[in-house]
mmCIF file with all atom_site columns, C-alpha atoms in Angstrom:
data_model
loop_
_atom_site.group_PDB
_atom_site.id
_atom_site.type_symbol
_atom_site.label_atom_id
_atom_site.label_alt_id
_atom_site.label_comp_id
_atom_site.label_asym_id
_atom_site.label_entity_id
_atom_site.label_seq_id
_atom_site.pdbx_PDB_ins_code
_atom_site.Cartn_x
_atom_site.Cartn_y
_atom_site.Cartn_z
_atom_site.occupancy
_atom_site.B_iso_or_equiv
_atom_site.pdbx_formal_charge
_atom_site.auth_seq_id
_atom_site.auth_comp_id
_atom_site.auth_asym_id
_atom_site.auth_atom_id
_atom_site.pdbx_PDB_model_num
ATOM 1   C CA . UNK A 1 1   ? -6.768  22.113  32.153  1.00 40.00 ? 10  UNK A CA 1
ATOM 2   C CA . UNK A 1 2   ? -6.769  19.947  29.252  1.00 39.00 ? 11  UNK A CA 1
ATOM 3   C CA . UNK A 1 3   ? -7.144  16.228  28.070  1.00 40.00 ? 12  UNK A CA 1
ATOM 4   C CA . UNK A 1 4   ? -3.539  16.078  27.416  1.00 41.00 ? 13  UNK A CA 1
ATOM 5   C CA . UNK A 1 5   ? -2.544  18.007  30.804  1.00 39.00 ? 14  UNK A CA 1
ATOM 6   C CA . UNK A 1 6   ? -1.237  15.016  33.339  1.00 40.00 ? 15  UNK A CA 1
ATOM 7   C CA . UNK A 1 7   ? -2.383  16.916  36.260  1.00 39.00 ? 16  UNK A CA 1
ATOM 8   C CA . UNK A 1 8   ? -6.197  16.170  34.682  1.00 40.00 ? 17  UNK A CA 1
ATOM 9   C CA . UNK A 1 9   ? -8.269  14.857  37.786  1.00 43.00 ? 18  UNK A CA 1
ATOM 10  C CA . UNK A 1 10  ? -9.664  11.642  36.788  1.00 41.00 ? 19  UNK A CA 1
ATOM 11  C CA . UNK A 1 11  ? -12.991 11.064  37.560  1.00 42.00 ? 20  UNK A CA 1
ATOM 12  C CA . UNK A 1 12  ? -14.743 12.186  40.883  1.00 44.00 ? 21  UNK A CA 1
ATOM 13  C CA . UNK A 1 13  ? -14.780 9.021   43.177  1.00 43.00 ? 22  UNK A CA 1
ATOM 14  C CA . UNK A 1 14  ? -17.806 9.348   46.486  1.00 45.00 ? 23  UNK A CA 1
ATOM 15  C CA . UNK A 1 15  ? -16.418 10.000  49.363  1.00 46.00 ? 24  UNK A CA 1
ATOM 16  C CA . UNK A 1 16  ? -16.346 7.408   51.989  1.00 45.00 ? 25  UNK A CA 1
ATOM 17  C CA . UNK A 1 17  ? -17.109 9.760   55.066  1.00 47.00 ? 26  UNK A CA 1
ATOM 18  C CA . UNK A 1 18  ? -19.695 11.783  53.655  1.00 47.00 ? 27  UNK A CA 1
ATOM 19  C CA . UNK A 1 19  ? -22.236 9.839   51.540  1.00 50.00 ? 28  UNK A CA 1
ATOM 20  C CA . UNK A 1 20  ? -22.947 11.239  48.046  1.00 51.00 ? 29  UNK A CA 1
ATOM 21  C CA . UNK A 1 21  ? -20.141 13.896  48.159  1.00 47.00 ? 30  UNK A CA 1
ATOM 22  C CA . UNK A 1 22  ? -17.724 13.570  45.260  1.00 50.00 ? 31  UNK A CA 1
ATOM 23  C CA . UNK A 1 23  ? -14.325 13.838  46.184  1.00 51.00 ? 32  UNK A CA 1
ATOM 24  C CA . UNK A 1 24  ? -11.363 13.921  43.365  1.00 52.00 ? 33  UNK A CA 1
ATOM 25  C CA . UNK A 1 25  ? -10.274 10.914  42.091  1.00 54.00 ? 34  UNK A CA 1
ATOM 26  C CA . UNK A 1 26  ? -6.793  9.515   41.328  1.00 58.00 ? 35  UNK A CA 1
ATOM 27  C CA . UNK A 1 27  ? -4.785  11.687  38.692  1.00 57.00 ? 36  UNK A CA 1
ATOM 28  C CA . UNK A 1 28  ? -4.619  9.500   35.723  1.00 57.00 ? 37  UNK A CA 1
ATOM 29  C CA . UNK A 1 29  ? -2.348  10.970  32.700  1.00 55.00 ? 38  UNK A CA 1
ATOM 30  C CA . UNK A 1 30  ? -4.283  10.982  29.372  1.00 57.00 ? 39  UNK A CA 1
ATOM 31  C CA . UNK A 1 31  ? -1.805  9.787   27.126  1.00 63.00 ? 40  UNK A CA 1
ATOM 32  C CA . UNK A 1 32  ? -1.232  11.885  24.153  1.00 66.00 ? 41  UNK A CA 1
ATOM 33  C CA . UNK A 1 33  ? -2.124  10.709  20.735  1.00 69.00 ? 42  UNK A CA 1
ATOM 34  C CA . UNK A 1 34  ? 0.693   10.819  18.098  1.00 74.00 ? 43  UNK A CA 1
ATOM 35  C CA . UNK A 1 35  ? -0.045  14.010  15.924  1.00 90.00 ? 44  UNK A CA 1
ATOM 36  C CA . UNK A 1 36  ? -0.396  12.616  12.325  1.00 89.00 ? 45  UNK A CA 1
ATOM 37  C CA . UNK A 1 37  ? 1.901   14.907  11.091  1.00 90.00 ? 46  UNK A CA 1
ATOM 38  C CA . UNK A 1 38  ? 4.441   13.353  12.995  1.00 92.00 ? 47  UNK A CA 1
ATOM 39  C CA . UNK A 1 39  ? 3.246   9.410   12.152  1.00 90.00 ? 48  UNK A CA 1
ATOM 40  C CA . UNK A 1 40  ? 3.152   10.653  8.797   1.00 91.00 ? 49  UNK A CA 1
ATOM 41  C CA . UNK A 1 41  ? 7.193   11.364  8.459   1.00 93.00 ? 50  UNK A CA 1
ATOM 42  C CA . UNK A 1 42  ? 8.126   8.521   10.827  1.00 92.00 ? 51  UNK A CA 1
ATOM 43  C CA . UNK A 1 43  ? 6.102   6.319   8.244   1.00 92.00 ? 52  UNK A CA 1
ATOM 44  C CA . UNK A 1 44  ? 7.464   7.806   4.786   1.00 93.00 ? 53  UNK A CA 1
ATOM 45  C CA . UNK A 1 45  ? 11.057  8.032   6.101   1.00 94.00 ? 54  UNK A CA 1
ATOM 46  C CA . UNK A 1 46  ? 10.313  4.125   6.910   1.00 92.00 ? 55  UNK A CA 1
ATOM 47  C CA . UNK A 1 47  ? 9.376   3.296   3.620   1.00 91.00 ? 56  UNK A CA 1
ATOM 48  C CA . UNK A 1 48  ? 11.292  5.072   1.765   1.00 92.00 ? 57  UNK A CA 1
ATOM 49  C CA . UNK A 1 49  ? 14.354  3.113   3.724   1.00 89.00 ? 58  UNK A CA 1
ATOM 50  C CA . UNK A 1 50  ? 12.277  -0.669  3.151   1.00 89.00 ? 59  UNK A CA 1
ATOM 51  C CA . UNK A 1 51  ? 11.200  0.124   -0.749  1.00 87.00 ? 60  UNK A CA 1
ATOM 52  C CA . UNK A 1 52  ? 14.593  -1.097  -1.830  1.00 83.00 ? 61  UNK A CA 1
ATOM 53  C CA . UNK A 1 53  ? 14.593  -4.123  -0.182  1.00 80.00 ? 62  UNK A CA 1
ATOM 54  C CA . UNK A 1 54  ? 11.107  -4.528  -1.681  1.00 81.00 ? 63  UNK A CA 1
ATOM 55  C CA . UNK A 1 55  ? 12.260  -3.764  -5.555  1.00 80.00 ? 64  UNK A CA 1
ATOM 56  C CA . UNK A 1 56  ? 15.262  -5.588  -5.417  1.00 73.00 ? 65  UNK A CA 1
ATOM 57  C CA . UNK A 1 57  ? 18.640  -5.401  -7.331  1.00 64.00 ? 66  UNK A CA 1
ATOM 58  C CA . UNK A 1 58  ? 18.142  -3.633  -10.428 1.00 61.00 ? 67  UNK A CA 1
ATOM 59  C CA . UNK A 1 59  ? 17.942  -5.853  -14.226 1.00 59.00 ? 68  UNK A CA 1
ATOM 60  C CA . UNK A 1 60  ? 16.649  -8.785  -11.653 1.00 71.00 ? 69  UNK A CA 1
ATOM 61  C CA . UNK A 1 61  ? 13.853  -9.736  -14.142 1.00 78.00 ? 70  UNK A CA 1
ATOM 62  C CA . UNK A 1 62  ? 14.420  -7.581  -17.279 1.00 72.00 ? 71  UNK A CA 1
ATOM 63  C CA . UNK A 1 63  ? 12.795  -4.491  -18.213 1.00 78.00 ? 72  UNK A CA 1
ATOM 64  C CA . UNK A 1 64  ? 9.905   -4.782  -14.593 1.00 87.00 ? 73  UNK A CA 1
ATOM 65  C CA . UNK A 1 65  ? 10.580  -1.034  -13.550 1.00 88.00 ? 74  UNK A CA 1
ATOM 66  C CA . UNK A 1 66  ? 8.005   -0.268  -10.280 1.00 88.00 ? 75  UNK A CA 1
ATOM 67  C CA . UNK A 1 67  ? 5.716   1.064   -12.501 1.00 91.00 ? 76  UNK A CA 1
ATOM 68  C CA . UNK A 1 68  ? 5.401   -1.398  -14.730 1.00 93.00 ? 77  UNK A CA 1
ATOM 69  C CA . UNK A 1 69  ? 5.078   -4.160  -12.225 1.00 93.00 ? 78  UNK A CA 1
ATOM 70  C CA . UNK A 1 70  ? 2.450   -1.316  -10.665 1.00 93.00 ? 79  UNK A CA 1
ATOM 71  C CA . UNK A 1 71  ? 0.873   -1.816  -14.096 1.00 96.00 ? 80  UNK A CA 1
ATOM 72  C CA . UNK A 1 72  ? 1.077   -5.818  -13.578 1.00 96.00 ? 81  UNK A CA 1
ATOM 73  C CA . UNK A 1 73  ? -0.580  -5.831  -10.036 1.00 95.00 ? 82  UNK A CA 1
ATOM 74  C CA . UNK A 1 74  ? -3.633  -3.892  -11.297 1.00 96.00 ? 83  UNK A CA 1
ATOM 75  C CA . UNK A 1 75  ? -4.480  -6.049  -13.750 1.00 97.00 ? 84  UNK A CA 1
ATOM 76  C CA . UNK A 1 76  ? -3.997  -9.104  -11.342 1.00 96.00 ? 85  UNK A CA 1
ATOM 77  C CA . UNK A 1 77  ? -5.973  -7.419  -8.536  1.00 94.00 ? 86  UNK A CA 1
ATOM 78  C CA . UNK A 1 78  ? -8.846  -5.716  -11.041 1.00 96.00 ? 87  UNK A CA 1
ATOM 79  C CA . UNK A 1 79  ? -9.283  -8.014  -14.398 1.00 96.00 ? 88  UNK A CA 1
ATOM 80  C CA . UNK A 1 80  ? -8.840  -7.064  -17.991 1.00 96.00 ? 89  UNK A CA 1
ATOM 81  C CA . UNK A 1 81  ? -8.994  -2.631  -18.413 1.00 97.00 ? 90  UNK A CA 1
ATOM 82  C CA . UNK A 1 82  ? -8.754  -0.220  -21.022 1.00 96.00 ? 91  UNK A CA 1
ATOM 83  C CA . UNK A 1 83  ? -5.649  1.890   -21.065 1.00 95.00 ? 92  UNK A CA 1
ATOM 84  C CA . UNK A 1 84  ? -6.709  5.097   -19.870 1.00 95.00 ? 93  UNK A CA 1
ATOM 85  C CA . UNK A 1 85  ? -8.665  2.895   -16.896 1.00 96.00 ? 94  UNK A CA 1
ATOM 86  C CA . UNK A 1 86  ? -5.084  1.754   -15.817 1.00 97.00 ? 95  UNK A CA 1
ATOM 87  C CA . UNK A 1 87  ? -3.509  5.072   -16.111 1.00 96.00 ? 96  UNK A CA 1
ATOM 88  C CA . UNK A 1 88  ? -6.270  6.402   -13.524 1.00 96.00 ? 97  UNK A CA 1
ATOM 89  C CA . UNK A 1 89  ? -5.530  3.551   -11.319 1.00 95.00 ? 98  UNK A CA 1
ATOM 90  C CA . UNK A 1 90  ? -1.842  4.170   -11.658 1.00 95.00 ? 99  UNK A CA 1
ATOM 91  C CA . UNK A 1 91  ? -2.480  7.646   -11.410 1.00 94.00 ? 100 UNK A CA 1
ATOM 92  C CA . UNK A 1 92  ? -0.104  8.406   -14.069 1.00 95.00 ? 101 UNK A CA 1
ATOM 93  C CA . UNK A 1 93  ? -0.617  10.317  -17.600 1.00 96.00 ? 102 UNK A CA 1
ATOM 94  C CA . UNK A 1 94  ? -2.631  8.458   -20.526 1.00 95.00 ? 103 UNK A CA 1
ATOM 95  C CA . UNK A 1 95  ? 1.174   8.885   -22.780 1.00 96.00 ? 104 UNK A CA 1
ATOM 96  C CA . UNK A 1 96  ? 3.675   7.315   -20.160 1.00 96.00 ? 105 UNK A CA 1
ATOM 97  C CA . UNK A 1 97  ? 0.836   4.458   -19.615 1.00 96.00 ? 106 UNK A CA 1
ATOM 98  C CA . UNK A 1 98  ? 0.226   4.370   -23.249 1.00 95.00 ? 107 UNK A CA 1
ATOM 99  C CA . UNK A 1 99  ? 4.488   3.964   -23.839 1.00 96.00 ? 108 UNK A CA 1
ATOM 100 C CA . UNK A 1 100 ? 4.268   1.460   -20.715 1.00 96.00 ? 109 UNK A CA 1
ATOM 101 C CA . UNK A 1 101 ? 1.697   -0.941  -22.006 1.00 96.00 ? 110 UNK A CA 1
ATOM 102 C CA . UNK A 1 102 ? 3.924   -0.698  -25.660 1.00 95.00 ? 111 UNK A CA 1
ATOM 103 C CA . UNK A 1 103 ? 6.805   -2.596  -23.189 1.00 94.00 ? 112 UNK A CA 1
ATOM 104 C CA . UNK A 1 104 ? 4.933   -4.612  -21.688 1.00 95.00 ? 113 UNK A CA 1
ATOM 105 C CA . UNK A 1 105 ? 3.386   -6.300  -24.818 1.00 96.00 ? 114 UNK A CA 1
ATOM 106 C CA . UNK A 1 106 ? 6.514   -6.444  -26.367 1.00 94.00 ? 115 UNK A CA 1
ATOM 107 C CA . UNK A 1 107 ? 7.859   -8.311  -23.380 1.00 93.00 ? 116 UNK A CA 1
ATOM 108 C CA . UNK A 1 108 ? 4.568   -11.110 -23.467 1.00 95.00 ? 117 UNK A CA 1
ATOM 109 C CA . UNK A 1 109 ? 3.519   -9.947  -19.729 1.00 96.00 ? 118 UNK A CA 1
ATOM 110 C CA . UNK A 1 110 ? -0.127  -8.411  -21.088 1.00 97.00 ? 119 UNK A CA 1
ATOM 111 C CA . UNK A 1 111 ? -1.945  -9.057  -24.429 1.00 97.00 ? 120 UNK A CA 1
ATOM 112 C CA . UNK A 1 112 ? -4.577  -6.653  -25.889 1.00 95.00 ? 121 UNK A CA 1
ATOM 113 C CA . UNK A 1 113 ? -8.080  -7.614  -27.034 1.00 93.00 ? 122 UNK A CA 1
ATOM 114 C CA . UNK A 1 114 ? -10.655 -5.667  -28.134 1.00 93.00 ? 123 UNK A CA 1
ATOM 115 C CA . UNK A 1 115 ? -13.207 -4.183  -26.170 1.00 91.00 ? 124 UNK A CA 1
ATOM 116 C CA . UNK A 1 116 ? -16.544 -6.092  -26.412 1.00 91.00 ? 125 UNK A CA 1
ATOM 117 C CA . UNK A 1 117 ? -18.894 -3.091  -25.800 1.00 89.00 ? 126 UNK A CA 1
ATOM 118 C CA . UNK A 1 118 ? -16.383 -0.428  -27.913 1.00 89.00 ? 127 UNK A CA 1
ATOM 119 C CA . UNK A 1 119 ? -14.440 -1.962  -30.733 1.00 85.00 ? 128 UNK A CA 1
ATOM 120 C CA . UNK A 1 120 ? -12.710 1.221   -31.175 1.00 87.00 ? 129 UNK A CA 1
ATOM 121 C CA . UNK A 1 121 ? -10.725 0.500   -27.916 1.00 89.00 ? 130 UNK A CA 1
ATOM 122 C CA . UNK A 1 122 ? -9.156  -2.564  -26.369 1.00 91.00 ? 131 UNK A CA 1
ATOM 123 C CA . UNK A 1 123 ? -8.945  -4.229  -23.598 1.00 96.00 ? 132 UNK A CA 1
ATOM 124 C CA . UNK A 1 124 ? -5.213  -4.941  -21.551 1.00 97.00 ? 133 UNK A CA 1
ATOM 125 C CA . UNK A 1 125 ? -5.057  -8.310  -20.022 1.00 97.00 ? 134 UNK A CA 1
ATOM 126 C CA . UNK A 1 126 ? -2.288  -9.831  -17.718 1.00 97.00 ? 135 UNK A CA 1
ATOM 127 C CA . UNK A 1 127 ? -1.214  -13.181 -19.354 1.00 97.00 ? 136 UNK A CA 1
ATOM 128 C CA . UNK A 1 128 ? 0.472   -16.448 -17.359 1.00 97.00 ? 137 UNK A CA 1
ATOM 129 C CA . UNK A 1 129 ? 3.569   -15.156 -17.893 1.00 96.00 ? 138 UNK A CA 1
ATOM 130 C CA . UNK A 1 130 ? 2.727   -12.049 -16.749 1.00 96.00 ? 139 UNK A CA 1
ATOM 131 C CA . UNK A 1 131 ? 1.048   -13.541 -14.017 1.00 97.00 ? 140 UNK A CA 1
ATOM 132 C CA . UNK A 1 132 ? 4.173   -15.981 -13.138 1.00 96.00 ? 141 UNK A CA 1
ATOM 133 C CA . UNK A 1 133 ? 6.715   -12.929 -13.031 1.00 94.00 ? 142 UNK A CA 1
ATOM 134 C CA . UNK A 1 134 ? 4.366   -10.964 -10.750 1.00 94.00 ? 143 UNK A CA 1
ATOM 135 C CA . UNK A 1 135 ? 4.118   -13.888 -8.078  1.00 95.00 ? 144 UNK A CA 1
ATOM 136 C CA . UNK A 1 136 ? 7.932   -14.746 -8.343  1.00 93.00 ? 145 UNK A CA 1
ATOM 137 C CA . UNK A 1 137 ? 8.911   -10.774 -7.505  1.00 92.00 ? 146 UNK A CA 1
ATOM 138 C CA . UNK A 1 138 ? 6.092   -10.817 -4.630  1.00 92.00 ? 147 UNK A CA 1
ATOM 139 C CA . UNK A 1 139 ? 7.677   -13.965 -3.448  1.00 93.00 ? 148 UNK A CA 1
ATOM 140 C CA . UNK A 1 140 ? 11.137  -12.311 -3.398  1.00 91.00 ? 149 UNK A CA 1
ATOM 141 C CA . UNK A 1 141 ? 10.625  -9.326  -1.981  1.00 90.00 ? 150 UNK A CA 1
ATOM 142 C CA . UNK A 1 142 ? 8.769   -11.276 1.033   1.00 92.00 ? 151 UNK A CA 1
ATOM 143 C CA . UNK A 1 143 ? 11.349  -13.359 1.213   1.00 92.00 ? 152 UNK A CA 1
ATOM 144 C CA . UNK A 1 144 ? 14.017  -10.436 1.714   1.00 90.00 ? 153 UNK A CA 1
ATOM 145 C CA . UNK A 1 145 ? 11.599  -8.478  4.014   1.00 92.00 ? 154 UNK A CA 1
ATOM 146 C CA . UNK A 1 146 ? 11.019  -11.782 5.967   1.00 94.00 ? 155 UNK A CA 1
ATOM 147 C CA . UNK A 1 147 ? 15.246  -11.658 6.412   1.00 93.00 ? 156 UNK A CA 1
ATOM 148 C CA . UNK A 1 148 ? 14.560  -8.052  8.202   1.00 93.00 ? 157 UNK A CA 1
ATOM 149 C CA . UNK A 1 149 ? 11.847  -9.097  10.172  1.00 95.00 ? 158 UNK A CA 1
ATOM 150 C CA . UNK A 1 150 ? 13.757  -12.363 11.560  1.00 96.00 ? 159 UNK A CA 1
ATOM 151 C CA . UNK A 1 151 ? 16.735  -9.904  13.057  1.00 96.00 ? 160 UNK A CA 1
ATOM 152 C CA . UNK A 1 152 ? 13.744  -7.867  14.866  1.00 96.00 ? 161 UNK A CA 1
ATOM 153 C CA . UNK A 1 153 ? 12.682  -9.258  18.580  1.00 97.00 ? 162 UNK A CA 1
ATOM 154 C CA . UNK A 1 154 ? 9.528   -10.690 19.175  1.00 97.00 ? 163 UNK A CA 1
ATOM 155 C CA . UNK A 1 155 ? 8.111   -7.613  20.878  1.00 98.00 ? 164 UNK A CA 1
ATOM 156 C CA . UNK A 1 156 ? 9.271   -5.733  17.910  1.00 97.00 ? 165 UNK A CA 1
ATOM 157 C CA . UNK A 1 157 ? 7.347   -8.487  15.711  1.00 97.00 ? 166 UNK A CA 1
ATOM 158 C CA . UNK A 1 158 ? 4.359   -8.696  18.170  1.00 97.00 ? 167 UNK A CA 1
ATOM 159 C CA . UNK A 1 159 ? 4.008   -5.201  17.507  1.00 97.00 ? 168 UNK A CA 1
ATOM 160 C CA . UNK A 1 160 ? 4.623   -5.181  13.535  1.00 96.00 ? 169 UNK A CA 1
ATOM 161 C CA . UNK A 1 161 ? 1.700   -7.570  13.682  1.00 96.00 ? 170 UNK A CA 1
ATOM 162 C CA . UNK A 1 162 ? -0.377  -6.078  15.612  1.00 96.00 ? 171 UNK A CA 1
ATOM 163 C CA . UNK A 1 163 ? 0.337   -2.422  13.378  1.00 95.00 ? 172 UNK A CA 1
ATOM 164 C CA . UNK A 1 164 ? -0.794  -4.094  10.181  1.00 95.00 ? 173 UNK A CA 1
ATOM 165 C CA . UNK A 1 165 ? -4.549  -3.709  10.154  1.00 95.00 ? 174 UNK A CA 1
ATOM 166 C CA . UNK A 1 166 ? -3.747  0.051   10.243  1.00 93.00 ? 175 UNK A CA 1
ATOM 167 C CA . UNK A 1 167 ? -1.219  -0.437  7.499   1.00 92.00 ? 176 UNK A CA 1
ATOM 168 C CA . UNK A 1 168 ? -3.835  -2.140  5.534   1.00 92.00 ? 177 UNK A CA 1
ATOM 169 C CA . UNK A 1 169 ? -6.402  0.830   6.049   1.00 93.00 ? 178 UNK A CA 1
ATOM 170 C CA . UNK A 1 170 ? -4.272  3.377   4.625   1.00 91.00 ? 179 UNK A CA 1
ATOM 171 C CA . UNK A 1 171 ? -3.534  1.082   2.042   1.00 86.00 ? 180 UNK A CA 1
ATOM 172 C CA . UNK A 1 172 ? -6.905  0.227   0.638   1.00 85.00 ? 181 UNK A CA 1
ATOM 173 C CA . UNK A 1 173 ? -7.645  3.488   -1.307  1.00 65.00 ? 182 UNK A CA 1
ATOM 174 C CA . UNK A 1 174 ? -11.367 3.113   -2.369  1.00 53.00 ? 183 UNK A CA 1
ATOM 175 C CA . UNK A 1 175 ? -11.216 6.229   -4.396  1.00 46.00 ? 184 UNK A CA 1
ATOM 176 C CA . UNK A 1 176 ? -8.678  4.578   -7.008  1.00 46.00 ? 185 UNK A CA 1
ATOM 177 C CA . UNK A 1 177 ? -10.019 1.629   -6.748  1.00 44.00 ? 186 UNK A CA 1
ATOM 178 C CA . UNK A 1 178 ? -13.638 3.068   -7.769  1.00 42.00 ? 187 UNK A CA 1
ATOM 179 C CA . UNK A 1 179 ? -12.183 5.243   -10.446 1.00 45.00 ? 188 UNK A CA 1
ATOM 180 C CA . UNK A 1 180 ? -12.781 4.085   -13.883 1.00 42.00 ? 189 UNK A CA 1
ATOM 181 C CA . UNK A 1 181 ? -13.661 6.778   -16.504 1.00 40.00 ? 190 UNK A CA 1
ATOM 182 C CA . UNK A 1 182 ? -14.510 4.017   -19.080 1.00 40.00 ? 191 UNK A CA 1
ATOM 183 C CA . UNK A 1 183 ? -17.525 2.529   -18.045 1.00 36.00 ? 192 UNK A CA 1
#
């Protein structure tokens, strides 16, 4: 028998008439772990449902693809970078981040500088404007999830809750986040 077989004996309980002889205890189901294969799909199919909601209507604020507000929240979360430090971060190929930085200087959201310890190169920094247009789409998109989340119960919300610190975990990727050819 196994760990996930519900006719498991639980653990061997004395027994009352003869002292120190085990007798078996009451049979207590194991319950069976999601598979992460399974949590996996479930999860993806989820997102790939909420992500508009998230994004919003399209031309909302300009030219702010994903990517590019992808671009934005780097430099908010992790300072000034080079180029090919963001397109590691990004994970996305030195050109395309190369092209998106182009679009977002044009459009005042970052401003280069050059690099104090390599002249040669420069440095990509999110400016207030940038800055400003990155907290006004983070408010919106809360504000539109928040609309979901009202029309759920409050079991469904108790649970939401108590689901994000393993949300967060998969979120934080450490090996990105350490990644930084540069330096």
């Amino acid at each position: 028998m196994t760990a996930l077989d519900p006719t498991t004996q639980g653990p061997a309980t004395p027994d009352p008439a003869t002292p120190g002889s085990p007798t078996p205890g009451p049979v207590t189901p194991t319950p069976a772990a999601p598979e992460s294969v399974e949590l996996a799909e479930r999860l993806r199919t989820t997102l790939q449902y909420l992500l508009p909601a998230l994004r919003g209507a399209r031309g909302e604020h300009g030219d702010l693809t994903p990517s590019r507000q992808a671009a934005l929240a780097a430099l908010a979360t992790h300072g000034s970078m080079r180029i090919s430090t963001l397109a590691t971060r990004l994970r996305i190929a030195l050109p395309t981040t190369s092209r998106m930085v182009e679009l977002l200087d044009a459009s005042g959201w970052i401003e280069r500088t050059p690099d104090p310890e390599d002249r040669r190169a420069s440095l990509i920094t999110l400016t207030d404007a940038g800055r400003e247009l990155l907290r006004a789409v983070r408010h919106e998109a809360a504000a539109r999830l928040a609309t979901r989340i009202d029309k759920l119960s409050l079991e469904e919300r108790r649970k939401l809750a108590a689901a994000l610190p393993a949300l967060e975990s998969l979120a934080a990727d450490d090996s990105v986040a350490a990644a930084d050819p540069e330096r």
